[in-house]
Coordinates of C-alpha atoms in Angstrom, one line a residue:
M1 CA -30.1 -56.5 -98.5
S2 CA -29.8 -59.8 -96.6
P3 CA -31.5 -59.8 -93.1
V4 CA -28.5 -61.0 -91.5
F5 CA -26.8 -57.2 -91.5
P6 CA -29.5 -55.6 -89.3
M7 CA -29.2 -58.5 -86.9
L8 CA -25.4 -58.0 -86.7
T9 CA -25.9 -54.3 -86.0
V10 CA -28.3 -54.9 -83.3
L11 CA -26.0 -57.7 -81.8
S12 CA -23.0 -55.3 -82.2
M13 CA -24.6 -52.7 -80.3
F14 CA -25.9 -55.0 -77.7
Y15 CA -22.3 -56.6 -76.9
Y16 CA -20.9 -53.1 -77.1
M17 CA -23.0 -51.9 -74.3
C18 CA -22.3 -55.0 -72.2
L19 CA -18.5 -54.3 -72.8
R20 CA -18.8 -50.7 -71.6
R21 CA -20.6 -51.7 -68.4
R22 CA -18.2 -54.5 -67.7
A23 CA -15.2 -52.1 -68.2
R24 CA -16.8 -49.9 -65.5
T25 CA -17.4 -53.0 -63.4
A26 CA -13.6 -53.6 -63.4
T27 CA -13.0 -50.7 -61.4
R28 CA -16.3 -50.5 -59.4
G29 CA -14.6 -51.2 -56.2
E30 CA -12.6 -48.1 -56.1
M31 CA -15.3 -46.1 -57.7
N32 CA -17.8 -47.2 -54.8
S33 CA -15.4 -45.9 -52.1
R34 CA -16.1 -42.2 -53.3
R35 CA -18.7 -39.8 -53.9
A36 CA -19.0 -36.8 -55.9
I37 CA -19.5 -33.5 -54.2
E38 CA -21.7 -30.9 -55.7
S39 CA -19.8 -28.4 -57.5
N40 CA -21.6 -25.4 -56.0
T41 CA -19.5 -25.5 -52.8
R42 CA -18.6 -22.1 -51.3
A43 CA -15.0 -21.1 -50.2
L44 CA -14.9 -19.2 -46.8
P45 CA -13.3 -15.8 -47.1
I46 CA -10.1 -16.4 -45.3
N47 CA -7.6 -14.1 -47.2
V48 CA -7.7 -11.1 -49.8
E49 CA -8.6 -11.9 -53.4
I50 CA -5.7 -11.0 -55.9
V51 CA -6.7 -9.8 -59.4
Q52 CA -4.2 -10.0 -62.2
Y53 CA -4.0 -9.9 -65.8
A54 CA -1.7 -12.2 -67.9
K55 CA 1.9 -11.3 -67.7
E56 CA 2.9 -13.2 -70.8
V57 CA 1.9 -15.5 -73.5
L58 CA 3.9 -18.8 -73.3
D59 CA 2.7 -20.9 -75.9
F60 CA -0.2 -21.1 -78.6
S61 CA -1.4 -23.4 -81.6
S62 CA -1.9 -20.8 -84.1
H63 CA -3.0 -17.0 -84.7
Y64 CA -4.3 -15.1 -87.6
G65 CA -1.5 -12.4 -87.4
S66 CA 2.1 -12.3 -88.5
E67 CA 5.2 -13.9 -86.5
N68 CA 6.7 -10.1 -86.9
S69 CA 3.9 -7.9 -85.8
M70 CA 1.2 -7.4 -82.9
S71 CA -1.9 -7.4 -85.2
Y72 CA -4.3 -10.2 -84.5
T73 CA -1.6 -12.2 -82.6
M74 CA -1.9 -14.1 -79.5
W75 CA 0.6 -11.8 -77.8
N76 CA -2.2 -9.4 -77.4
L77 CA -3.6 -11.3 -74.6
A78 CA -0.9 -10.2 -72.3
G79 CA -1.6 -7.1 -70.1
I80 CA -4.7 -5.1 -69.7
P81 CA -7.5 -4.7 -72.3
N82 CA -7.0 -2.9 -75.5
V83 CA -10.5 -3.0 -76.9
Y84 CA -13.0 -4.3 -74.4
P85 CA -15.9 -3.3 -74.0
S86 CA -16.1 -2.2 -77.6
S87 CA -17.1 -4.7 -80.1
G88 CA -15.9 -5.4 -83.6
D89 CA -13.0 -6.5 -85.7
F90 CA -9.8 -4.9 -84.1
T91 CA -6.2 -5.7 -84.8
Q92 CA -5.2 -5.3 -81.2
T93 CA -7.0 -8.5 -80.2
A94 CA -5.9 -12.1 -80.2
V95 CA -7.4 -14.1 -83.2
F96 CA -7.0 -17.8 -84.1
R97 CA -6.1 -18.9 -87.5
T98 CA -9.5 -20.6 -88.3
Y99 CA -13.3 -20.4 -87.7
G100 CA -16.4 -22.4 -88.8
T101 CA -16.4 -25.6 -90.7
W102 CA -14.9 -24.2 -93.9
W103 CA -11.5 -25.6 -93.4
D104 CA -13.0 -29.1 -93.1
H105 CA -14.5 -28.7 -96.4
C106 CA -11.7 -27.9 -98.5
P107 CA -9.3 -30.1 -100.6
S108 CA -6.7 -30.0 -97.8
A109 CA -9.0 -31.3 -95.1
R110 CA -7.6 -34.2 -93.3
L111 CA -9.6 -37.2 -92.1
P112 CA -10.5 -37.1 -88.5
F113 CA -9.1 -39.8 -86.1
K114 CA -11.7 -42.3 -84.8
R115 CA -12.2 -43.1 -81.0
T116 CA -11.7 -39.4 -80.1
P117 CA -13.8 -38.9 -76.7
P118 CA -16.9 -36.7 -77.4
T119 CA -15.8 -34.6 -74.7
F120 CA -12.6 -33.6 -76.4
C121 CA -13.5 -30.9 -79.1
S122 CA -10.6 -28.6 -78.8
Q123 CA -9.1 -27.2 -81.9
D124 CA -6.6 -24.5 -80.6
Y125 CA -5.1 -23.3 -77.4
V126 CA -3.1 -20.6 -75.8
E127 CA -1.2 -20.7 -72.5
L128 CA -1.0 -17.7 -70.4
A129 CA 1.4 -16.8 -67.4
F130 CA 0.6 -14.6 -64.6
E131 CA 2.7 -13.0 -62.0
E132 CA 1.5 -14.6 -58.7
P133 CA 0.6 -18.2 -58.2
V134 CA -2.9 -18.2 -56.4
Y135 CA -5.7 -20.7 -55.8
P136 CA -8.1 -19.6 -58.4
T137 CA -11.5 -18.3 -57.6
A138 CA -12.6 -16.9 -61.0
V139 CA -11.3 -16.5 -64.5
H140 CA -12.7 -13.7 -66.7
I141 CA -12.2 -13.9 -70.3
L142 CA -12.8 -10.5 -72.4
E143 CA -14.3 -11.6 -75.7
T144 CA -14.7 -8.5 -78.2
Y145 CA -16.0 -10.3 -81.4
H146 CA -17.9 -13.5 -81.9
P147 CA -17.6 -14.8 -78.6
G148 CA -18.4 -18.4 -77.6
A149 CA -15.1 -20.4 -78.8
V150 CA -13.7 -21.3 -75.4
V151 CA -14.5 -24.8 -74.6
R152 CA -11.9 -25.5 -71.7
I153 CA -9.9 -23.7 -68.9
L154 CA -7.2 -25.5 -67.4
A155 CA -4.7 -24.8 -64.6
C156 CA -1.1 -25.9 -64.3
S157 CA 0.9 -26.7 -61.1
A158 CA 4.3 -25.7 -62.8
N159 CA 5.5 -22.3 -62.1
P160 CA 6.9 -20.8 -65.5
Y161 CA 9.0 -18.2 -63.5
S162 CA 10.5 -20.8 -61.1
Q163 CA 14.1 -21.7 -61.1
N164 CA 13.3 -25.3 -60.1
P165 CA 11.1 -27.1 -62.3
P166 CA 8.8 -29.6 -60.3
A167 CA 9.3 -33.3 -60.5
E168 CA 5.8 -33.6 -61.8
V169 CA 3.5 -31.4 -64.0
R170 CA -0.2 -31.5 -63.3
W171 CA -2.9 -29.9 -65.2
E172 CA -6.5 -29.6 -63.9
I173 CA -9.5 -28.6 -65.9
L174 CA -11.1 -25.7 -64.3
W175 CA -14.2 -25.5 -66.5
S176 CA -15.3 -27.5 -69.6
E177 CA -18.3 -27.3 -71.9
A178 CA -19.3 -28.2 -75.5
P179 CA -19.0 -25.5 -78.2
S180 CA -21.7 -23.0 -78.3
K181 CA -23.1 -20.5 -80.6
V182 CA -23.7 -17.0 -78.8
N183 CA -26.5 -14.8 -80.4
G184 CA -24.7 -12.0 -81.8
P185 CA -21.0 -10.9 -82.2
Q186 CA -21.0 -8.3 -79.6
A187 CA -18.4 -8.1 -76.8
R188 CA -18.9 -9.9 -73.6
Q189 CA -17.2 -10.9 -70.2
F190 CA -17.1 -14.6 -69.9
T191 CA -16.9 -15.9 -66.5
P192 CA -17.7 -19.4 -66.1
C193 CA -18.2 -21.2 -62.6
I194 CA -14.5 -23.0 -62.0
K195 CA -13.8 -25.9 -60.1
Q196 CA -11.5 -25.5 -57.1
I197 CA -8.0 -27.1 -57.1
N198 CA -5.7 -28.1 -54.4
F199 CA -2.5 -26.5 -55.8
P200 CA -1.7 -22.7 -56.6
T201 CA -1.3 -21.6 -60.2
N202 CA -0.1 -18.8 -62.4
L203 CA -0.3 -20.8 -65.7
I204 CA -3.7 -20.9 -67.2
R205 CA -4.5 -22.6 -70.6
L206 CA -7.5 -21.9 -72.7
E207 CA -8.7 -24.1 -75.3
V208 CA -11.1 -23.3 -78.0
N209 CA -13.4 -24.6 -80.9
S210 CA -14.6 -22.1 -83.3
S211 CA -16.5 -24.5 -85.4
L212 CA -19.9 -22.9 -84.5
L213 CA -18.9 -19.3 -85.1
D214 CA -19.7 -17.2 -88.2
Y215 CA -16.5 -15.3 -88.0
Y216 CA -13.1 -15.5 -86.3
T217 CA -13.3 -15.0 -82.3
E218 CA -11.4 -12.2 -80.8
L219 CA -10.1 -12.4 -77.3
D220 CA -8.9 -9.1 -75.6
A221 CA -7.6 -10.0 -72.1
V222 CA -7.8 -12.8 -69.5
V223 CA -8.3 -11.8 -65.8
L224 CA -7.3 -14.3 -63.0
H225 CA -8.8 -14.0 -59.5
G226 CA -7.3 -15.9 -56.6
V227 CA -6.2 -16.2 -53.1
K228 CA -2.6 -17.0 -51.8
E229 CA -3.9 -19.5 -49.2
R230 CA -5.9 -22.6 -50.0
P231 CA -9.6 -21.9 -49.5
V232 CA -11.4 -24.0 -46.9
L233 CA -14.5 -25.5 -48.0
S234 CA -17.7 -24.9 -46.1
L235 CA -19.4 -27.8 -44.6
K236 CA -22.7 -27.1 -46.5
T237 CA -22.2 -29.8 -49.0
S238 CA -24.6 -32.3 -50.6
M239 CA -23.6 -35.7 -51.5
I240 CA -24.8 -37.4 -54.7
D241 CA -24.3 -40.9 -56.3
I242 CA -22.5 -41.2 -59.5
S243 CA -24.6 -43.1 -61.9
D244 CA -23.5 -45.6 -64.5
S245 CA -24.4 -43.3 -67.4
D246 CA -22.5 -40.5 -66.3
E247 CA -19.4 -42.3 -64.9
D248 CA -17.4 -42.6 -67.9
E249 CA -18.2 -39.1 -69.5
D250 CA -17.2 -37.6 -66.1
E251 CA -13.9 -39.2 -66.0
E252 CA -13.0 -38.4 -69.5
K253 CA -14.4 -34.7 -69.2
Y254 CA -12.1 -34.1 -66.1
G255 CA -9.2 -36.2 -67.1
C256 CA -9.5 -38.5 -64.0
G257 CA -9.7 -41.7 -66.1
M258 CA -6.1 -40.6 -67.5
D259 CA -4.6 -40.2 -64.1
T260 CA -4.1 -44.1 -63.8
L261 CA -3.7 -44.7 -67.4
N262 CA 0.0 -45.7 -67.3
K263 CA -0.9 -48.2 -64.3
Q264 CA -3.5 -49.5 -66.5
F265 CA -1.3 -49.9 -69.4
S266 CA 1.2 -52.0 -67.3
I267 CA -1.4 -54.1 -65.2
V268 CA -1.0 -58.0 -66.1
T269 CA -2.9 -59.3 -63.0
L270 CA -6.3 -59.7 -64.1
R271 CA -9.6 -60.0 -62.3
E272 CA -10.7 -63.6 -62.1
W273 CA -14.4 -64.1 -63.8
P274 CA -16.1 -67.4 -63.5
T275 CA -16.6 -67.6 -67.2
N276 CA -16.4 -65.2 -70.2
G277 CA -20.1 -65.1 -70.8
Y278 CA -21.2 -65.5 -74.3
F279 CA -18.1 -63.6 -75.4
D280 CA -16.5 -67.0 -76.2
K281 CA -19.0 -67.7 -78.6
L282 CA -18.6 -64.6 -80.7
P283 CA -16.2 -64.4 -83.8
Y284 CA -12.7 -63.1 -83.0
E285 CA -13.5 -60.4 -85.8
L286 CA -16.8 -59.2 -84.3
I287 CA -15.5 -58.8 -81.0
Q288 CA -12.6 -56.6 -82.5
L289 CA -15.4 -54.6 -84.3
I290 CA -17.1 -53.8 -81.1
L291 CA -14.0 -52.8 -79.3
S292 CA -13.1 -50.5 -82.0
H293 CA -15.7 -48.0 -80.7
L294 CA -14.0 -47.9 -77.4
T295 CA -11.8 -44.9 -76.4
V296 CA -8.2 -45.7 -75.0
P297 CA -9.2 -45.4 -71.4
D298 CA -12.1 -47.6 -72.0
L299 CA -9.8 -50.3 -73.6
C300 CA -7.4 -50.1 -70.7
R301 CA -10.1 -50.8 -68.1
L302 CA -11.8 -53.5 -70.1
A303 CA -8.5 -55.3 -70.3
Q304 CA -8.6 -55.9 -66.5
T305 CA -11.9 -57.9 -66.8
C306 CA -10.8 -61.1 -68.1
K307 CA -7.9 -63.0 -70.2
L308 CA -10.2 -63.2 -73.2
L309 CA -10.9 -59.2 -73.3
Y310 CA -7.4 -58.6 -72.2
Q311 CA -6.1 -60.4 -75.5
H312 CA -8.6 -58.4 -77.5
C313 CA -7.7 -55.0 -75.9
C314 CA -4.0 -55.5 -76.4
D315 CA -4.4 -56.6 -80.0
P316 CA -2.3 -54.3 -82.3
L317 CA -5.2 -54.3 -84.7
Q318 CA -7.0 -52.0 -82.1
Y319 CA -4.2 -49.5 -82.3
I320 CA -3.9 -49.0 -86.1
H321 CA -5.3 -45.5 -85.9
L322 CA -4.2 -43.9 -82.4
S323 CA -5.0 -40.3 -81.4
L324 CA -3.2 -39.4 -77.9
Q325 CA -4.0 -35.8 -78.4
P326 CA -7.2 -35.6 -76.1
Y327 CA -4.9 -37.0 -73.4
W328 CA -2.2 -34.6 -74.0
A329 CA -1.9 -33.6 -70.4
R330 CA -1.2 -37.2 -69.2
I331 CA 1.0 -38.7 -71.8
N332 CA 4.7 -39.1 -71.0
D333 CA 7.7 -41.5 -71.7
T334 CA 5.9 -44.3 -69.6
S335 CA 2.8 -43.9 -71.6
L336 CA 4.8 -44.6 -74.7
E337 CA 6.8 -47.3 -73.3
Y338 CA 3.6 -49.3 -72.1
L339 CA 2.0 -48.7 -75.6
Q340 CA 4.9 -50.1 -77.6
S341 CA 3.9 -53.7 -77.6
R342 CA 0.3 -52.8 -78.9
C343 CA 1.5 -50.2 -81.6
T344 CA 3.6 -52.6 -83.7
L345 CA 1.0 -52.3 -86.7
I346 CA 0.0 -48.6 -86.2
Q347 CA -0.5 -46.5 -89.3
W348 CA -1.7 -43.3 -87.9
L349 CA -0.6 -41.7 -85.0
N350 CA -1.5 -38.4 -83.5
L351 CA 0.9 -36.9 -80.9
S352 CA -0.2 -33.3 -81.3
W353 CA 0.1 -31.0 -78.1
T354 CA 1.8 -33.9 -76.2
G355 CA 5.2 -34.2 -74.5
N356 CA 5.8 -30.5 -73.5
R357 CA 7.6 -29.3 -70.5
G358 CA 9.8 -32.6 -70.4
A359 CA 6.8 -35.1 -70.3
I360 CA 8.4 -36.8 -73.4
S361 CA 12.0 -36.9 -74.0
V362 CA 13.9 -37.3 -77.2
S363 CA 15.1 -40.7 -76.1
G364 CA 11.5 -42.0 -75.2
F365 CA 10.3 -40.7 -78.4
S366 CA 13.0 -42.3 -80.3
R367 CA 12.5 -45.8 -78.5
F368 CA 8.9 -45.7 -79.4
L369 CA 9.5 -45.1 -83.3
K370 CA 12.1 -47.6 -83.3
V371 CA 9.5 -50.3 -82.2
C372 CA 6.4 -48.8 -83.8
G373 CA 7.3 -46.5 -87.0
S374 CA 7.8 -49.3 -89.6
E375 CA 4.1 -49.0 -90.7
L376 CA 3.4 -45.5 -90.0
V377 CA 1.7 -43.6 -92.9
R378 CA 0.4 -40.5 -91.0
L379 CA 2.3 -38.7 -88.0
E380 CA 0.7 -35.6 -86.4
L381 CA 3.2 -33.8 -84.0
S382 CA 1.5 -30.2 -83.9
C383 CA 3.1 -28.1 -81.2
G384 CA 5.5 -30.8 -80.2
H385 CA 8.1 -28.6 -78.5
F386 CA 10.2 -31.7 -77.4
L387 CA 11.0 -32.4 -81.0
N388 CA 14.7 -31.6 -82.0
E389 CA 16.9 -32.6 -85.0
T390 CA 17.5 -36.1 -83.7
C391 CA 13.7 -36.7 -83.7
L392 CA 13.3 -35.7 -87.2
E393 CA 16.4 -37.9 -87.9
V394 CA 14.7 -40.8 -86.2
I395 CA 11.5 -40.2 -88.0
T396 CA 13.4 -40.4 -91.4
E397 CA 14.9 -43.6 -90.5
M398 CA 12.2 -45.5 -88.8
C399 CA 9.2 -44.5 -90.8
P400 CA 10.0 -45.6 -94.3
N401 CA 6.3 -45.5 -95.4
L402 CA 5.5 -42.1 -94.1
Q403 CA 3.3 -40.1 -96.1
E404 CA 1.7 -37.4 -94.0
L405 CA 3.8 -35.2 -91.5
N406 CA 2.4 -32.4 -89.5
L407 CA 4.8 -30.1 -87.7
S408 CA 2.6 -27.2 -87.3
S409 CA 3.9 -24.6 -84.7
C410 CA 6.7 -26.8 -83.8
D411 CA 8.8 -23.7 -83.5
K412 CA 11.5 -25.2 -81.2
I413 CA 12.9 -27.4 -84.1
P414 CA 16.3 -25.7 -85.3
P415 CA 16.3 -24.6 -89.0
Q416 CA 19.1 -27.3 -90.1
A417 CA 16.9 -30.2 -88.8
F418 CA 14.5 -29.7 -91.7
N419 CA 17.1 -31.1 -94.2
H420 CA 16.2 -34.6 -92.8
I421 CA 12.6 -34.4 -94.3
A422 CA 14.0 -34.5 -97.8
K423 CA 14.9 -38.1 -97.3
M424 CA 11.1 -38.8 -97.0
G425 CA 10.4 -39.4 -100.6
S426 CA 6.9 -40.9 -100.3
L427 CA 5.5 -37.8 -98.5
R428 CA 2.0 -36.7 -99.7
R429 CA 1.3 -34.0 -97.1
L430 CA 3.7 -31.8 -95.3
I431 CA 2.5 -29.0 -92.9
L432 CA 5.2 -26.5 -91.8
Y433 CA 3.1 -23.9 -90.7
R434 CA 5.1 -21.5 -88.0
T435 CA 8.2 -23.5 -88.3
K436 CA 11.7 -22.2 -88.7
V437 CA 12.2 -24.0 -92.0
E438 CA 14.8 -22.3 -94.1
Q439 CA 15.2 -21.9 -97.9
T440 CA 18.0 -24.3 -98.6
A441 CA 16.1 -27.1 -96.8
L442 CA 12.8 -26.3 -98.4
L443 CA 14.5 -26.5 -102.0
S444 CA 15.9 -29.9 -101.0
I445 CA 12.5 -31.2 -99.7
L446 CA 10.9 -30.1 -102.8
N447 CA 13.3 -31.3 -105.2
F448 CA 13.3 -35.0 -103.5
C449 CA 9.6 -35.1 -102.4
S450 CA 8.0 -35.0 -105.8
E451 CA 4.8 -36.9 -104.7
L452 CA 3.6 -33.9 -102.4
Q453 CA 0.0 -33.3 -102.9
H454 CA -0.7 -31.0 -99.9
L455 CA 1.8 -28.4 -98.6
S456 CA 1.5 -25.7 -95.9
L457 CA 4.1 -22.9 -95.5
G458 CA 2.1 -20.3 -93.9
S459 CA 4.1 -17.9 -91.7
C460 CA 7.4 -19.5 -92.5
V461 CA 9.4 -16.3 -91.9
M462 CA 12.7 -17.5 -92.5
I463 CA 12.3 -18.1 -96.3
E464 CA 14.1 -15.5 -98.1
D465 CA 13.1 -15.8 -101.7
Y466 CA 9.5 -17.3 -102.3
D467 CA 9.7 -16.9 -106.0
L468 CA 12.7 -19.5 -106.1
I469 CA 10.6 -21.8 -103.9
A470 CA 7.5 -21.4 -106.3
S471 CA 9.7 -21.9 -109.2
M472 CA 10.9 -25.3 -107.6
M473 CA 7.4 -26.2 -106.8
G474 CA 6.4 -25.7 -110.5
A475 CA 9.2 -27.7 -111.7
K476 CA 9.0 -30.8 -109.2
C477 CA 5.7 -30.8 -107.6
K478 CA 3.3 -31.6 -110.5
K479 CA 0.8 -33.4 -108.3
L480 CA 0.2 -30.5 -105.8
R481 CA -3.4 -30.1 -104.8
S482 CA -3.4 -27.5 -102.0
L483 CA -0.7 -24.8 -101.1
D484 CA -0.7 -22.7 -98.1
L485 CA 1.4 -19.5 -98.5
W486 CA -0.3 -17.5 -96.0
R487 CA 1.6 -14.5 -95.0
C488 CA 4.6 -15.3 -97.2
K489 CA 6.4 -11.8 -97.5
N490 CA 8.1 -11.6 -100.8
I491 CA 6.4 -13.8 -103.6
T492 CA 5.8 -11.9 -106.7
E493 CA 4.1 -12.3 -110.1
S494 CA 7.1 -14.2 -111.3
G495 CA 6.6 -16.7 -108.8
I496 CA 3.0 -17.0 -109.3
A497 CA 3.6 -17.5 -113.0
E498 CA 5.9 -20.4 -112.3
L499 CA 3.6 -22.0 -110.0
A500 CA 0.5 -21.7 -112.2
S501 CA 2.2 -23.2 -115.0
G502 CA 3.8 -26.0 -113.3
C503 CA 1.2 -27.0 -110.7
Q504 CA -2.1 -27.1 -112.7
L505 CA -3.9 -29.6 -110.4
L506 CA -4.0 -27.0 -107.8
E507 CA -7.5 -27.0 -106.2
E508 CA -6.5 -25.0 -103.3
L509 CA -4.4 -21.7 -102.9
D510 CA -4.0 -19.4 -99.9
L511 CA -2.3 -16.1 -100.9
G512 CA -3.6 -14.2 -97.9
W513 CA -1.6 -11.2 -96.6
C514 CA 1.0 -11.5 -99.4
P515 CA 1.8 -7.7 -99.8
T516 CA 4.0 -8.1 -102.8
L517 CA 1.4 -9.5 -105.2
Q518 CA -0.4 -6.7 -107.2
S519 CA -3.3 -7.3 -109.5
S520 CA -1.7 -4.7 -111.9
T521 CA 0.9 -7.4 -113.0
G522 CA -1.7 -9.8 -114.3
C523 CA -0.9 -12.3 -111.6
F524 CA -4.2 -13.1 -110.4
T525 CA -5.7 -13.3 -114.0
N526 CA -3.1 -15.7 -114.9
L527 CA -3.9 -17.8 -111.8
A528 CA -7.6 -18.2 -112.9
R529 CA -6.8 -19.0 -116.6
K530 CA -4.2 -21.7 -115.5
L531 CA -5.9 -23.2 -112.6
P532 CA -9.6 -24.1 -113.6
N533 CA -9.7 -26.7 -110.8
L534 CA -9.5 -24.0 -108.1
Q535 CA -12.1 -24.7 -105.1
K536 CA -10.7 -22.4 -102.5
L537 CA -8.7 -19.1 -103.1
F538 CA -7.8 -16.6 -100.4
L539 CA -6.5 -13.4 -101.5
T540 CA -7.0 -11.8 -98.1
A541 CA -6.0 -8.4 -97.4
N542 CA -4.8 -7.6 -101.0
R543 CA -6.1 -4.2 -101.6
S544 CA -5.4 -4.5 -105.5
V545 CA -7.7 -7.1 -106.5
C546 CA -10.2 -5.7 -108.8
D547 CA -13.2 -6.5 -111.0
T548 CA -11.1 -7.9 -113.7
D549 CA -9.8 -10.6 -111.4
I550 CA -13.2 -11.5 -110.2
E551 CA -14.5 -11.6 -113.7
E552 CA -11.6 -14.0 -114.7
L553 CA -12.5 -16.4 -111.7
A554 CA -16.1 -16.4 -112.8
A555 CA -15.1 -17.3 -116.5
N556 CA -12.5 -20.0 -115.9
C557 CA -12.9 -21.3 -112.0
T558 CA -16.5 -22.5 -112.2
H559 CA -15.9 -25.1 -109.4
L560 CA -14.9 -22.4 -106.7
R561 CA -16.3 -23.0 -103.3
Q562 CA -14.4 -20.4 -101.2
L563 CA -13.2 -17.0 -101.9
D564 CA -11.8 -14.5 -99.4
I565 CA -10.9 -11.0 -100.8
L566 CA -11.1 -9.2 -97.6
G567 CA -9.9 -5.8 -97.8
T568 CA -10.0 -4.8 -101.5
R569 CA -11.3 -1.4 -102.6
M570 CA -11.5 -2.2 -106.1
V571 CA -14.4 -4.7 -106.5
S572 CA -17.8 -3.9 -107.3
P573 CA -21.2 -5.5 -106.6
A574 CA -21.6 -6.1 -110.3
S575 CA -18.5 -8.3 -110.7
L576 CA -19.6 -10.2 -107.4
R577 CA -23.0 -10.9 -109.0
K578 CA -21.2 -12.4 -112.3
L579 CA -19.0 -14.6 -109.9
L580 CA -22.0 -15.9 -108.0
E581 CA -24.0 -16.5 -111.1
S582 CA -21.2 -18.6 -112.6
C583 CA -19.8 -20.4 -109.5
K584 CA -22.7 -22.6 -108.4
D585 CA -20.8 -24.4 -105.9
L586 CA -19.6 -21.2 -104.0
S587 CA -20.5 -21.4 -100.3
L588 CA -18.0 -19.0 -98.8
L589 CA -17.5 -15.3 -99.8
D590 CA -15.6 -12.9 -97.6
V591 CA -16.0 -9.3 -98.6
S592 CA -15.1 -7.8 -95.1
F593 CA -13.7 -4.2 -95.4
C594 CA -14.4 -4.2 -99.1
S595 CA -15.0 -0.5 -99.5
Q596 CA -17.6 -0.8 -102.4
I597 CA -19.5 -3.7 -100.8
D598 CA -21.8 -2.2 -98.1
N599 CA -24.5 -3.8 -95.9
R600 CA -27.3 -3.0 -98.4
V601 CA -25.3 -4.9 -101.1
V602 CA -24.6 -7.8 -98.8
L603 CA -28.3 -8.2 -98.0
E604 CA -29.2 -8.2 -101.7
L605 CA -26.7 -10.7 -102.6
N606 CA -27.8 -13.0 -99.4
A607 CA -31.4 -12.6 -100.8
N608 CA -30.4 -13.6 -104.2
F609 CA -28.0 -16.3 -103.4
P610 CA -29.2 -17.9 -100.2
N611 CA -26.7 -21.0 -100.3
V612 CA -23.7 -18.7 -100.2
F613 CA -22.3 -17.5 -96.8
I614 CA -21.3 -13.9 -97.5
K615 CA -19.4 -12.3 -94.6
K616 CA -19.0 -8.6 -94.2
S617 CA -17.1 -7.9 -90.8
F618 CA -17.3 -4.3 -89.0
T619 CA -15.5 -2.4 -86.6
Q620 CA -17.2 0.1 -84.1

């Protein structure tokens, strides 16, 4: 290798550190005017503390359960505890859809967005409303199984029960920490030390990251402690300086850097510097490469330093891939307006979780896409509750090159709006998890979007005949590689046969909690024989899965990496041994609640096949 490459790497890192320091220097004047107060201040007891459980679950990103029941759903977080202090796997708790890193290692996994702040690691969220607005003094989270997933707790200034919506909705982080792995799955009451805020709240948001967990985390209840009057801080406080090394991390962790993001977007008056230092001597492309490591707030701050760096920070090439999800609480119409001139070449855009409670309007979203949508290839809009039929129509018209569309948990979009997606003939990936898509619209999508490779229809409860849907997939979607039919309520062996015959490139298939599938019809045997490329197969909670099915998988699906047969009563240890011996790449095997597979068998299999994570859940 030529010696010039190590030199370029060292030079890039040197200039990168210089730019970060210069970005901080741009706002040093206002930073020097304040000091950080140590977080262990004490509130004087000036009024009585109110203790209340969540009254209602307002919003959430995913859950393990069905839309038509209470088992394993987020709605279990409302009210008093159902399970705590017991430990184990209970249906009366709130459970998110995923855990661990298994979903990141399957064919449907999506590439991550670069420039995500290291302090933002949230994967899911749930928002809870309480009866009385209070100044929070404590938040207790009752975790009953595999605790440790909660990474952020936020409070909102908006009262969900008020008749008069506020002019401005503020979110404050009460507590935040990196994901941690707790020793043991036992129940606990999690009570982190929270920050005091200057407004009363009865809307609390929990954000979770389950990537370090060995199984699904289960939450039972949330208790909010608070007082009606704003606490008075005691005078016993200590002053500490804010060091250069901690400044950026502190701002991004607590959202302070985003409070002035819109102002920073719009700033045109530049700080006068004597010269541009050595930056004038660097090739344009090298400066662009160095800046590509900065987060969006860092780019905004750096743009204020000099004309040269302003030009670089506003270059559309810096915004080819843009994720605004980490800043969901601060993004609004004004943000999108300021970003328009910088995003004319954008190809990947992540607006997941943004725009709720009126922050982004239909007109603001439409104006942005009309300017910035022509090159879009990937659009993430998970939990975008501002979306309506007009928005989907605008996406169809303004994004002719779109290949990936994520509408997961966009449950406010009306059923008829999904007809517009059929016009997006270039789609490769479509995620409709927990949406109100209806059968007619979906048939039209499948008919015209024949390039689809990844399709998620999990928990789409308004589809009447999944056999008809599966038949259309088999006839039109020959390139399908992954298919999520989690909790589809009426697919039968007929639909499975059509699917297996027509979509033989399938590498991932989720048929978890599909109650109408029965092994006695030969549907699982047919899958194993027709789909030799399967890497992930979830047959969760299908009690009819038997030894014959496992043996067919062992014989035909030797590339299998993940298998979930939770709840079956018909699988013996002998068939599992055959599977493990045949499928050398197998890394996940969930045999929870499999009556013939006891802990002794699991220990034996773990000893003989140490590279496989074999999960056996329990209930006490």
